[in-house]
mmCIF file of C-alpha atoms in Angstrom:
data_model
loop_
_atom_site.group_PDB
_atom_site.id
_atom_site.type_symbol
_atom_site.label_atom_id
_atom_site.label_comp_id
_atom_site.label_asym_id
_atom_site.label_seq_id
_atom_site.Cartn_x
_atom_site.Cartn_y
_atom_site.Cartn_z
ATOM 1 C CA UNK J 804 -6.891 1.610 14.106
ATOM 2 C CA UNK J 805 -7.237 3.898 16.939
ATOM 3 C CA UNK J 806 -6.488 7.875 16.328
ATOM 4 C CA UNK J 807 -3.287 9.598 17.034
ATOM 5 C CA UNK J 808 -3.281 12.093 19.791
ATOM 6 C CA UNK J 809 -2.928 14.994 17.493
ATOM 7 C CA UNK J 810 -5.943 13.564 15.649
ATOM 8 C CA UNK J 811 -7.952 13.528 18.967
ATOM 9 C CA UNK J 812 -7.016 17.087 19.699
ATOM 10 C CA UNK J 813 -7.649 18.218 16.343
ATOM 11 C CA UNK J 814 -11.599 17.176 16.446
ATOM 12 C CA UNK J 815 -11.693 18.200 19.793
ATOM 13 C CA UNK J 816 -11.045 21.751 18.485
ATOM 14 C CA UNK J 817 -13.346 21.433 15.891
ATOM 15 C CA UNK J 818 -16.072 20.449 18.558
ATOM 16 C CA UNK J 819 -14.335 23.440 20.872
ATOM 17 C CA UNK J 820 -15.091 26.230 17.502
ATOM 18 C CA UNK J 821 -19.066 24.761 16.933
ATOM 19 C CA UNK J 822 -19.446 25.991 20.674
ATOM 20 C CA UNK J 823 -19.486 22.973 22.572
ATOM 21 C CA UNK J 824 -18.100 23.661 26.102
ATOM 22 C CA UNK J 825 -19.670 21.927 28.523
ATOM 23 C CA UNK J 826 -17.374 18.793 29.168
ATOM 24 C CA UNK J 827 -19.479 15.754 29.680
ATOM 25 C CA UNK J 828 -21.359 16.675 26.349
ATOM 26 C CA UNK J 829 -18.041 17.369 24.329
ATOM 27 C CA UNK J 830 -16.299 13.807 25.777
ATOM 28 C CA UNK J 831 -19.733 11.887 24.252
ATOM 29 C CA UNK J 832 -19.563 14.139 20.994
ATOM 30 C CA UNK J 833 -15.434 13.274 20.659
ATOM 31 C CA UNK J 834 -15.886 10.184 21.048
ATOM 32 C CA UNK J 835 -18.427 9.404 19.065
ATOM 33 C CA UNK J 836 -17.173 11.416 16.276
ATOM 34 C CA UNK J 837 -13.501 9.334 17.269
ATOM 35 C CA UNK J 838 -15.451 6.089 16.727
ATOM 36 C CA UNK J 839 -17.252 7.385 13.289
ATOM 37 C CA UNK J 840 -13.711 8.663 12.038
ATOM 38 C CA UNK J 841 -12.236 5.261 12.815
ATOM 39 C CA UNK J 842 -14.686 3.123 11.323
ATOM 40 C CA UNK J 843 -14.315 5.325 7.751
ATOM 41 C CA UNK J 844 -10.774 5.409 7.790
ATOM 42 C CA UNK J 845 -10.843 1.395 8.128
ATOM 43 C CA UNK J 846 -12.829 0.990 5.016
ATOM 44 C CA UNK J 847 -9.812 2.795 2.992
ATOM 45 C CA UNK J 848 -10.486 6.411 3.855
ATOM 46 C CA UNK J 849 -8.190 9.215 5.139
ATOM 47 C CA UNK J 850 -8.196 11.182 8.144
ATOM 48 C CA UNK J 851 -9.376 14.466 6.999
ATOM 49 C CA UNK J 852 -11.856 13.107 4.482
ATOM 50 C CA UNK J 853 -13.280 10.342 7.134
ATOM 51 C CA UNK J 854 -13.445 13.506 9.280
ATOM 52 C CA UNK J 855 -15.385 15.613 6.622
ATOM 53 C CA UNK J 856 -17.654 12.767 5.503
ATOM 54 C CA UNK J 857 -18.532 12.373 9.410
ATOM 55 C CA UNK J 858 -19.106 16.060 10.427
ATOM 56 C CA UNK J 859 -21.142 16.158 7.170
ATOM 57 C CA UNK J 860 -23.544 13.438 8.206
ATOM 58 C CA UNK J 861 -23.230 15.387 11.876
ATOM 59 C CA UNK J 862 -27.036 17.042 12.234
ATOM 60 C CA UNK J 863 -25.543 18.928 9.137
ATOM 61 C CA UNK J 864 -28.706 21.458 9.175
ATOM 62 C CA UNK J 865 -28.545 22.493 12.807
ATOM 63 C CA UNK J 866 -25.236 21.918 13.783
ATOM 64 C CA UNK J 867 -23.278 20.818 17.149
ATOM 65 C CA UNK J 868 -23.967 24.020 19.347
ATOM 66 C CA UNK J 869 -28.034 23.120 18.946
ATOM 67 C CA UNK J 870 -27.174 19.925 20.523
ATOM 68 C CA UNK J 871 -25.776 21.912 23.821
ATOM 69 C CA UNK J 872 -28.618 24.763 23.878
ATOM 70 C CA UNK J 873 -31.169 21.485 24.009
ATOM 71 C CA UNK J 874 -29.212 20.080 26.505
ATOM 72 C CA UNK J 875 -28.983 23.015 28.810
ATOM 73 C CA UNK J 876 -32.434 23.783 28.626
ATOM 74 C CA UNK J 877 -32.997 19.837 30.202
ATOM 75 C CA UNK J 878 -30.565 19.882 32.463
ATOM 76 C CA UNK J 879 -31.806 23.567 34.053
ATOM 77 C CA UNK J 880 -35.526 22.609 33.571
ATOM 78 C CA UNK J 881 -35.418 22.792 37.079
ATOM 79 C CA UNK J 882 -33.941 26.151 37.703
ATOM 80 C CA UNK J 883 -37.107 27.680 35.751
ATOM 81 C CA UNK J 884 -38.318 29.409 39.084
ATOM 82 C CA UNK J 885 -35.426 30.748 39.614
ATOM 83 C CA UNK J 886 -35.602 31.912 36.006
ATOM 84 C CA UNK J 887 -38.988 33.549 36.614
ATOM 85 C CA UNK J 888 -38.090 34.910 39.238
ATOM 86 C CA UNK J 889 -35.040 36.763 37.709
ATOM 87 C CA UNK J 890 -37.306 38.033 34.961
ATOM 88 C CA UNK J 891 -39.615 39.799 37.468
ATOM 89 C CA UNK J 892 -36.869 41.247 39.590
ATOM 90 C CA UNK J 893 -35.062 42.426 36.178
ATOM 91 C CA UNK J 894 -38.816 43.811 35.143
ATOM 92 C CA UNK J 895 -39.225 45.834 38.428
ATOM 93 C CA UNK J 896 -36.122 47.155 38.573
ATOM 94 C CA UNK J 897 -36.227 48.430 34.882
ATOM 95 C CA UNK J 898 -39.481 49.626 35.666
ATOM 96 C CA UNK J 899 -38.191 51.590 38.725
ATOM 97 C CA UNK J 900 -35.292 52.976 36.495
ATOM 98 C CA UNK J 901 -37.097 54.457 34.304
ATOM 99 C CA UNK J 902 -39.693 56.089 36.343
ATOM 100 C CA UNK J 903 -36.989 57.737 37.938
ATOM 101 C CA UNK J 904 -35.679 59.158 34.952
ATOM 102 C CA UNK J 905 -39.198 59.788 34.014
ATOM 103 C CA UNK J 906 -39.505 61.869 37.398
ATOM 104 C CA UNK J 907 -36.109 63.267 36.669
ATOM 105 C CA UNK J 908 -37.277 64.491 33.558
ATOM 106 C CA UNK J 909 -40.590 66.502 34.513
ATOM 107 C CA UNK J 910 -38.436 67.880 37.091
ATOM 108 C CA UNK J 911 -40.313 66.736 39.868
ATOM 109 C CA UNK J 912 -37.569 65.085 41.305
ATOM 110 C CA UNK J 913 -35.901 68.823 42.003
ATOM 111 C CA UNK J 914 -39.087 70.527 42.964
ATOM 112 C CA UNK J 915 -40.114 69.208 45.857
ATOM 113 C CA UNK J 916 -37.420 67.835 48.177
ATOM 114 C CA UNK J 917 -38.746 64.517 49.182
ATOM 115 C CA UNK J 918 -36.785 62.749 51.648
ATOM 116 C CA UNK J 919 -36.742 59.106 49.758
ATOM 117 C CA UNK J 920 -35.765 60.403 46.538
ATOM 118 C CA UNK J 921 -31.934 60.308 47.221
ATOM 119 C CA UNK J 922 -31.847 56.742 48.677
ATOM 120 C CA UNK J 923 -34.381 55.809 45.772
ATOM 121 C CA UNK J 924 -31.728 57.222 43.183
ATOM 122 C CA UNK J 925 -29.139 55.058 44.259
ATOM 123 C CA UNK J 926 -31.378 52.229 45.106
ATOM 124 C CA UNK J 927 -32.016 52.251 41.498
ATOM 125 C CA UNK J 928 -28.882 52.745 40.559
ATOM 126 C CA UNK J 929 -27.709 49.789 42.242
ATOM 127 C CA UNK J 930 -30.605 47.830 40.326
ATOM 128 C CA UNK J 931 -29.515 49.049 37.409
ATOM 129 C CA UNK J 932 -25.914 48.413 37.749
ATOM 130 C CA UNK J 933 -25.512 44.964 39.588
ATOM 131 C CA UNK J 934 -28.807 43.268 38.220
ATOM 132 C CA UNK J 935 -29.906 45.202 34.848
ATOM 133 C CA UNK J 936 -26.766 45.446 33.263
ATOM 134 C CA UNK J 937 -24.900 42.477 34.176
ATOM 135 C CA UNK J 938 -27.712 40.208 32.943
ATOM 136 C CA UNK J 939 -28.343 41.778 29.583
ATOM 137 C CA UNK J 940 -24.168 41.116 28.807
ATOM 138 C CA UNK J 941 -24.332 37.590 30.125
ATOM 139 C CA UNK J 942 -27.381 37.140 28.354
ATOM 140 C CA UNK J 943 -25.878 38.398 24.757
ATOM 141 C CA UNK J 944 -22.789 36.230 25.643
ATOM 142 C CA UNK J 945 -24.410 33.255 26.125
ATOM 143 C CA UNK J 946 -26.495 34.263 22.607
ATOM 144 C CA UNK J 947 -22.801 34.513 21.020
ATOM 145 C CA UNK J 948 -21.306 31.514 22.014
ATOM 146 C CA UNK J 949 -24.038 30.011 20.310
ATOM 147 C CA UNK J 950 -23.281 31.655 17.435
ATOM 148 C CA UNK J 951 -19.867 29.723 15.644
ATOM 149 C CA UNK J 952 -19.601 31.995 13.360
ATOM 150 C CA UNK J 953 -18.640 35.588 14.180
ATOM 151 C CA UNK J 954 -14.661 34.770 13.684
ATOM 152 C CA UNK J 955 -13.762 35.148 17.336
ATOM 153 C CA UNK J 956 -12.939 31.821 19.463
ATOM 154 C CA UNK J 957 -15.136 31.562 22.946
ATOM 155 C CA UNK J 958 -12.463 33.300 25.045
ATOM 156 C CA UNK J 959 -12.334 36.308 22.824
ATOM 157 C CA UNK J 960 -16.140 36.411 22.518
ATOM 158 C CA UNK J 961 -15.648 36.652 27.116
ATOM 159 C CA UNK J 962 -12.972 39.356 26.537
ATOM 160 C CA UNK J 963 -15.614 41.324 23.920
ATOM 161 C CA UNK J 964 -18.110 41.440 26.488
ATOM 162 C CA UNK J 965 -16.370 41.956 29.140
ATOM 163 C CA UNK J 966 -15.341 44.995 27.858
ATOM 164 C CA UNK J 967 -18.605 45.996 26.869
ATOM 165 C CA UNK J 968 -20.086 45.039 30.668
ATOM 166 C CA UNK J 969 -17.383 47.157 31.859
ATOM 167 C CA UNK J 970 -17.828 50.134 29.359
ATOM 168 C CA UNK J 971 -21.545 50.262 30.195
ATOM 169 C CA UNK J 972 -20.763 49.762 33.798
ATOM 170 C CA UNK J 973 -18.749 53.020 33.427
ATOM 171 C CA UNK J 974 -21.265 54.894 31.590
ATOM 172 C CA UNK J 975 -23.800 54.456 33.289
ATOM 173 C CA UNK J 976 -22.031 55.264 36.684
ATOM 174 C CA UNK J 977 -20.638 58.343 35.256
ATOM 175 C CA UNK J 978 -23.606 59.796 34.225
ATOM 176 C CA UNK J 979 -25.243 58.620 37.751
ATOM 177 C CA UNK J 980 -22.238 60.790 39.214
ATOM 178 C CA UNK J 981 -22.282 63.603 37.401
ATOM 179 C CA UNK J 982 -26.303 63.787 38.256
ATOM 180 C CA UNK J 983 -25.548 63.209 41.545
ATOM 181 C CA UNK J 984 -22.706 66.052 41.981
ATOM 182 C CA UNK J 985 -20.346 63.884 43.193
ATOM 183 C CA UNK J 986 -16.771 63.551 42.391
ATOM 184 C CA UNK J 987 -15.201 61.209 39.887
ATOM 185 C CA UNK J 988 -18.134 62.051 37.156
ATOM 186 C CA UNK J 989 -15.094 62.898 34.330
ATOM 187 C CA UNK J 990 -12.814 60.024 34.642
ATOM 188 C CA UNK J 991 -15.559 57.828 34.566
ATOM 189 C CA UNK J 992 -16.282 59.321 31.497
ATOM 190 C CA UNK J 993 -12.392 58.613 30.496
ATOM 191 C CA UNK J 994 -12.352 54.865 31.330
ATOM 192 C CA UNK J 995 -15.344 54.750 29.005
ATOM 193 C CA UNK J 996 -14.551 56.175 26.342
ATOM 194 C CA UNK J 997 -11.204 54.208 26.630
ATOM 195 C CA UNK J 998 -13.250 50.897 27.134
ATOM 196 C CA UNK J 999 -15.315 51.732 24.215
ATOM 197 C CA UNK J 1000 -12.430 52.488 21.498
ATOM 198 C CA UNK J 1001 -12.050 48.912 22.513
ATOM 199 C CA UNK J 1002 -15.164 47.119 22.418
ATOM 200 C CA UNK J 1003 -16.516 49.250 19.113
ATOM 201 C CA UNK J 1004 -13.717 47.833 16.360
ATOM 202 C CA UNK J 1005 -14.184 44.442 18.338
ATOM 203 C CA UNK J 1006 -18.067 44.550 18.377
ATOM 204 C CA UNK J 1007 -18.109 46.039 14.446
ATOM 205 C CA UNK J 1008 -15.689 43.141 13.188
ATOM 206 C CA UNK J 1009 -18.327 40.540 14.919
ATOM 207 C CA UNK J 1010 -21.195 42.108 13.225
ATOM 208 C CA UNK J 1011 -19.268 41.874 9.778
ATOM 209 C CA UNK J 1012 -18.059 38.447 9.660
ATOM 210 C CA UNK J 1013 -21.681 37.836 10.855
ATOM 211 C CA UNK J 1014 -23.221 39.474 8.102
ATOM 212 C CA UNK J 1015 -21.199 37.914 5.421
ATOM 213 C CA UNK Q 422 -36.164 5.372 6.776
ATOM 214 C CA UNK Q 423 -38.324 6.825 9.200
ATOM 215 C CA UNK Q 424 -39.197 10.295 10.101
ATOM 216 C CA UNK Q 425 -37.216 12.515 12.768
ATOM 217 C CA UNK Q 426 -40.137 13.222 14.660
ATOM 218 C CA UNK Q 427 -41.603 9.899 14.254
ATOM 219 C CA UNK Q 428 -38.149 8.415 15.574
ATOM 220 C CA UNK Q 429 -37.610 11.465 18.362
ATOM 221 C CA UNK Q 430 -40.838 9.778 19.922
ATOM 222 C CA UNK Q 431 -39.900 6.494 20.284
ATOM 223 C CA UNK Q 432 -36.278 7.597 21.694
ATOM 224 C CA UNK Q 433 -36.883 7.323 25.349
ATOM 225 C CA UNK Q 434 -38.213 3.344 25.525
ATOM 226 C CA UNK Q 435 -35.689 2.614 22.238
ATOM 227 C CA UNK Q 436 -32.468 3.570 24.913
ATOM 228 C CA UNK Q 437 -34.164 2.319 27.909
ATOM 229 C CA UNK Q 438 -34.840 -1.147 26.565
ATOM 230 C CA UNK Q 439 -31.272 -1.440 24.775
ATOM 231 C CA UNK Q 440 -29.420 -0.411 28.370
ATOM 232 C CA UNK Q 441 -32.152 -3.161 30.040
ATOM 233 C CA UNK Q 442 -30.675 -5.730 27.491
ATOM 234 C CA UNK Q 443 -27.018 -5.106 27.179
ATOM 235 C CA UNK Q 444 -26.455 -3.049 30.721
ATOM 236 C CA UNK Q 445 -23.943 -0.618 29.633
ATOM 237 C CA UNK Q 446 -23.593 1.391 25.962
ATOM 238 C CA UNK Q 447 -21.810 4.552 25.116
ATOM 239 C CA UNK Q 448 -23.157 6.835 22.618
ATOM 240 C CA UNK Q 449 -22.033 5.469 19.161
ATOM 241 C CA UNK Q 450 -22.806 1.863 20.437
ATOM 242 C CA UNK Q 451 -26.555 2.952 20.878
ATOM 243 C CA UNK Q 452 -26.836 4.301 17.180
ATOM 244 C CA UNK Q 453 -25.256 1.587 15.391
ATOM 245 C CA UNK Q 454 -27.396 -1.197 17.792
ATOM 246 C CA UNK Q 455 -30.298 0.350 16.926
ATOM 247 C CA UNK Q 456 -29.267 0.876 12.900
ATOM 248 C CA UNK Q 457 -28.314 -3.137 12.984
ATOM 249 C CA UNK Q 458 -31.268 -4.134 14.731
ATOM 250 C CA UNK Q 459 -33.557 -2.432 12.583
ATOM 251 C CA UNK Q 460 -31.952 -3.291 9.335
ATOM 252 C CA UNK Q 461 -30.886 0.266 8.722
ATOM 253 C CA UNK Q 462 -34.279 1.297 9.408
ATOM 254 C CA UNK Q 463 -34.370 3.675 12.095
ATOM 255 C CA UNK Q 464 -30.916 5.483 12.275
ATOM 256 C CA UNK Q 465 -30.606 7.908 15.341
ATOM 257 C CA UNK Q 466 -29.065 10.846 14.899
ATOM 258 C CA UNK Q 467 -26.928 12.445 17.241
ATOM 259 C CA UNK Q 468 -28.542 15.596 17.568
ATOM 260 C CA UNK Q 469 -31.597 13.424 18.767
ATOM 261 C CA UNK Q 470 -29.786 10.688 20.605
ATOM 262 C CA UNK Q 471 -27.746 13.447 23.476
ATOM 263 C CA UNK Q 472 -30.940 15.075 24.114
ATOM 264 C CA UNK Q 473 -32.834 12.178 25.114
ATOM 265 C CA UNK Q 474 -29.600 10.641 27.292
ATOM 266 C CA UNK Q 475 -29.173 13.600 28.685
ATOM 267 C CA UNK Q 476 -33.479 13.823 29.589
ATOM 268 C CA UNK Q 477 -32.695 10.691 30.576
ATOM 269 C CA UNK Q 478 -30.155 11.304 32.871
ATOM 270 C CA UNK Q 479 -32.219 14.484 34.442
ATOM 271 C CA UNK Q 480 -34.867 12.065 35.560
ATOM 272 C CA UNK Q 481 -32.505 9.860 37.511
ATOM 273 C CA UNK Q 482 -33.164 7.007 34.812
ATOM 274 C CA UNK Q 483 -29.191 6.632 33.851
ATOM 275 C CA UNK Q 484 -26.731 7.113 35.162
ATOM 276 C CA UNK Q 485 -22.679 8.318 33.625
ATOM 277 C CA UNK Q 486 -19.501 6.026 34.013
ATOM 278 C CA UNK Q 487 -16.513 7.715 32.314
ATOM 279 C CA UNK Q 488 -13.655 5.656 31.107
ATOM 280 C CA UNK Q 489 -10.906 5.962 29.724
ATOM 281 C CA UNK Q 490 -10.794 4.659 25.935
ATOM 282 C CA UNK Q 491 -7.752 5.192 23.226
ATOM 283 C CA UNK Q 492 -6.518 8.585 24.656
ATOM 284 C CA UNK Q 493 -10.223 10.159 24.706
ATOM 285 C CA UNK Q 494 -13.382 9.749 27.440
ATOM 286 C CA UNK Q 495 -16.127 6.981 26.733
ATOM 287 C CA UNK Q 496 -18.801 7.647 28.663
ATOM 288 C CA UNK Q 497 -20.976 4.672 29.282
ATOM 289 C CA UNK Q 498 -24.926 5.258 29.901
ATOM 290 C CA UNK Q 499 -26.635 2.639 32.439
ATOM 291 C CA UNK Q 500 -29.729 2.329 34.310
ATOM 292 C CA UNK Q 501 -30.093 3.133 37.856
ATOM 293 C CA UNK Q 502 -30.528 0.949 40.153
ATOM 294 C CA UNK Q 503 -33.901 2.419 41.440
ATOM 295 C CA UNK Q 504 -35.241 2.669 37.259
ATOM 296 C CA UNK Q 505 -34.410 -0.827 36.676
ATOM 297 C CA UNK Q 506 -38.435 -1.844 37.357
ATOM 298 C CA UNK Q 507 -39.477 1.276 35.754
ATOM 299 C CA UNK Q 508 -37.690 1.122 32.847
ATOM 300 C CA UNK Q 509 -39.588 -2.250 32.614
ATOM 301 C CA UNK Q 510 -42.575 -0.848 33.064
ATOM 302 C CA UNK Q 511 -42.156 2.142 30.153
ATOM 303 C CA UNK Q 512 -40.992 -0.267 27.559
ATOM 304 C CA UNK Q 513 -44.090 -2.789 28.228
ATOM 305 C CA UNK Q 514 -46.044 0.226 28.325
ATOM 306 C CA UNK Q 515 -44.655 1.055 24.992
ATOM 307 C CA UNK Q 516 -45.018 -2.275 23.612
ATOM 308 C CA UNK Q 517 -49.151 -2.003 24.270
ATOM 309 C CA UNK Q 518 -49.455 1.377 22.588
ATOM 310 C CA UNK Q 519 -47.207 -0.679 19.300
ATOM 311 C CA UNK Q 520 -50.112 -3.445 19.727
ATOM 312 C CA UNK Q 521 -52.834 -0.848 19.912
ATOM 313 C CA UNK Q 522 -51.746 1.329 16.916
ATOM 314 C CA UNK Q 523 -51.675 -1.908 14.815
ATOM 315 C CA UNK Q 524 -55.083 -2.558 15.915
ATOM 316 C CA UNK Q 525 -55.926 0.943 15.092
ATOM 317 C CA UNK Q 526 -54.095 0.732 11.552
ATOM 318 C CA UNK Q 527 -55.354 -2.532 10.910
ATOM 319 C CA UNK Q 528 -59.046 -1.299 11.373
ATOM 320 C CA UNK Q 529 -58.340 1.954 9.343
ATOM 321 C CA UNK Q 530 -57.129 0.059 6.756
ATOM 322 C CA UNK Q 531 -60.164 -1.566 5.850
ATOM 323 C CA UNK Q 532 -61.842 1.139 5.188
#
């Protein structure tokens, strides 16, 4: 007997929480869990305990998610390039952060007034604040959607680090201003620390229902 | 029951020679062909089976029809046009290497 609607929707949550969101992949896995449900409950079995006995039998020691970070890595095998490509940018520009902080630091970017300095300071802060930063959050987002269970669902997981893009987005730019002399330094500081009374209870509860 | 690794190896010509034979399967179909051909045997596992479809699909082997199948989406896995001869080819090639390890076996055996 073919499932109920409800009964559809309810494994295709269940699919949804083990972080399966890329479509084609979660229409194969719901409907061949569907299939495996029906065929238990016709030899006398209910619902929920078909359901349990089939998730069970699932890849029970790596779970669904493992299924999806395979499949990604096939279906972008050809984006590896690209890939590279980002690494090495990401390496030059950290690299050219932090010898300018490094230069900052001896002082020898205020002792000698070299003409490039200034357009080097913001070209590095532009590095640091459109390339740098936004890949590290995507990066640890991507790492926690993989990971089912932290207790948040996938679009609270995108509003956690969100805020925490846009806190160190905030940061860094108001300690860039405040270097810099230039105005708007101290409510940059505000938003962050506003941002961050956010993302620090949200970022400590994921760590705890991680670690037990 | 074989080995996971022994079975992840023998994926690829397993799917292409079952979509040769029977033109179009969904996911679940593939499994339980393969666990009823084999006696119970070889059962694939999903977490093996998706990888390999999807591989599959990456190299322009199969191709995706999606249908709609008691309120849910079946998608059906086919061969391409263009792999038709070479998915010939792999499972023939296949096929030698079976004779070839037997030979191999055979001889080892003896020893």
């Amino acid at each position: 007997m073919p499932l109920s609607n409800e009964q559809i929707a309810y494994i295709r949550d269940k699919i949804h929480q083990e972080g399966i969101d890329e479509s084609a992949l979660l229409n194969d896995l719901l409907d061949h869990i569907c299939c495996a449900v029906e065929y238990e409950m016709s030899r006398d079995s209910g619902f929920e305990s078909a359901l349990n006995k089939v998730l069970s039998d699932f890849s029970p020691e790596e779970g669904l998610g493992n299924i999806q970070v395979e499949i990604t890595t096939i279906t972008y095998t050809k984006s590896i390039t690209m890939k590279k490509l980002t690494f090495v940018l990401a390496f030059l520009a950290s690299l050219l952060f932090f010898i300018c902080i490094l230069l900052n630091g001896v002082r020898l970017l205020n002792n000698y007034d070299w003409a490039f300095m200034n357009d080097l300071a913001f070209i590095n802060q532009y590095a640091f604040c459109l390339f740098i930063l936004p890949l590290y959050w995507f990066h640890q987002y991507k790492l926690a959607k993989q990971a089912p269970n932290d207790g948040l669902g996938i679009t609270m997981k995108l509003v956690l680090f969100s805020i925490g893009f846009l806190c160190s987005e905030a940061l860094a730019n108001a300690v860039f201003f405040k270097l810099m002399h230039m105005p708007g330094g101290n409510q940059l500081f505000i938003i962050t620390a506003v941002l961050g009374m956010v993302y620090v209870p949200l970022f400590l509860f994921r760590k705890y229902r991680l670690a037990f | 029951m074989y080995s996971k690794e022994l079975i992840r190896g023998t994926l690829k010509p397993i799917i292409l020679k079952l979509l040769a034979e029977h033109g179009r399967m969904y996911g679940y179909e593939i499994c339980q062909k393969v666990k009823e051909l084999t006696s119970n045997e070889i059962i694939i596992k999903e977490g093996s089976l998706y990888p390999a479809l999807y591989k599959l699909k990456a190299e322009g082997l199969v191709e995706v029809e999606s249908i709609e199948v008691d309120n849910r989406t079946r998608q059906y896995y086919s061969l391409t046009d263009k792999s038709q001869a070479m998915a010939k080819e792999q499972v023939n090639e296949f096929s030698l290497f079976l004779l070839t390890m037997s030979r191999l076996f055979k001889v080892s055996s003896s020893y």
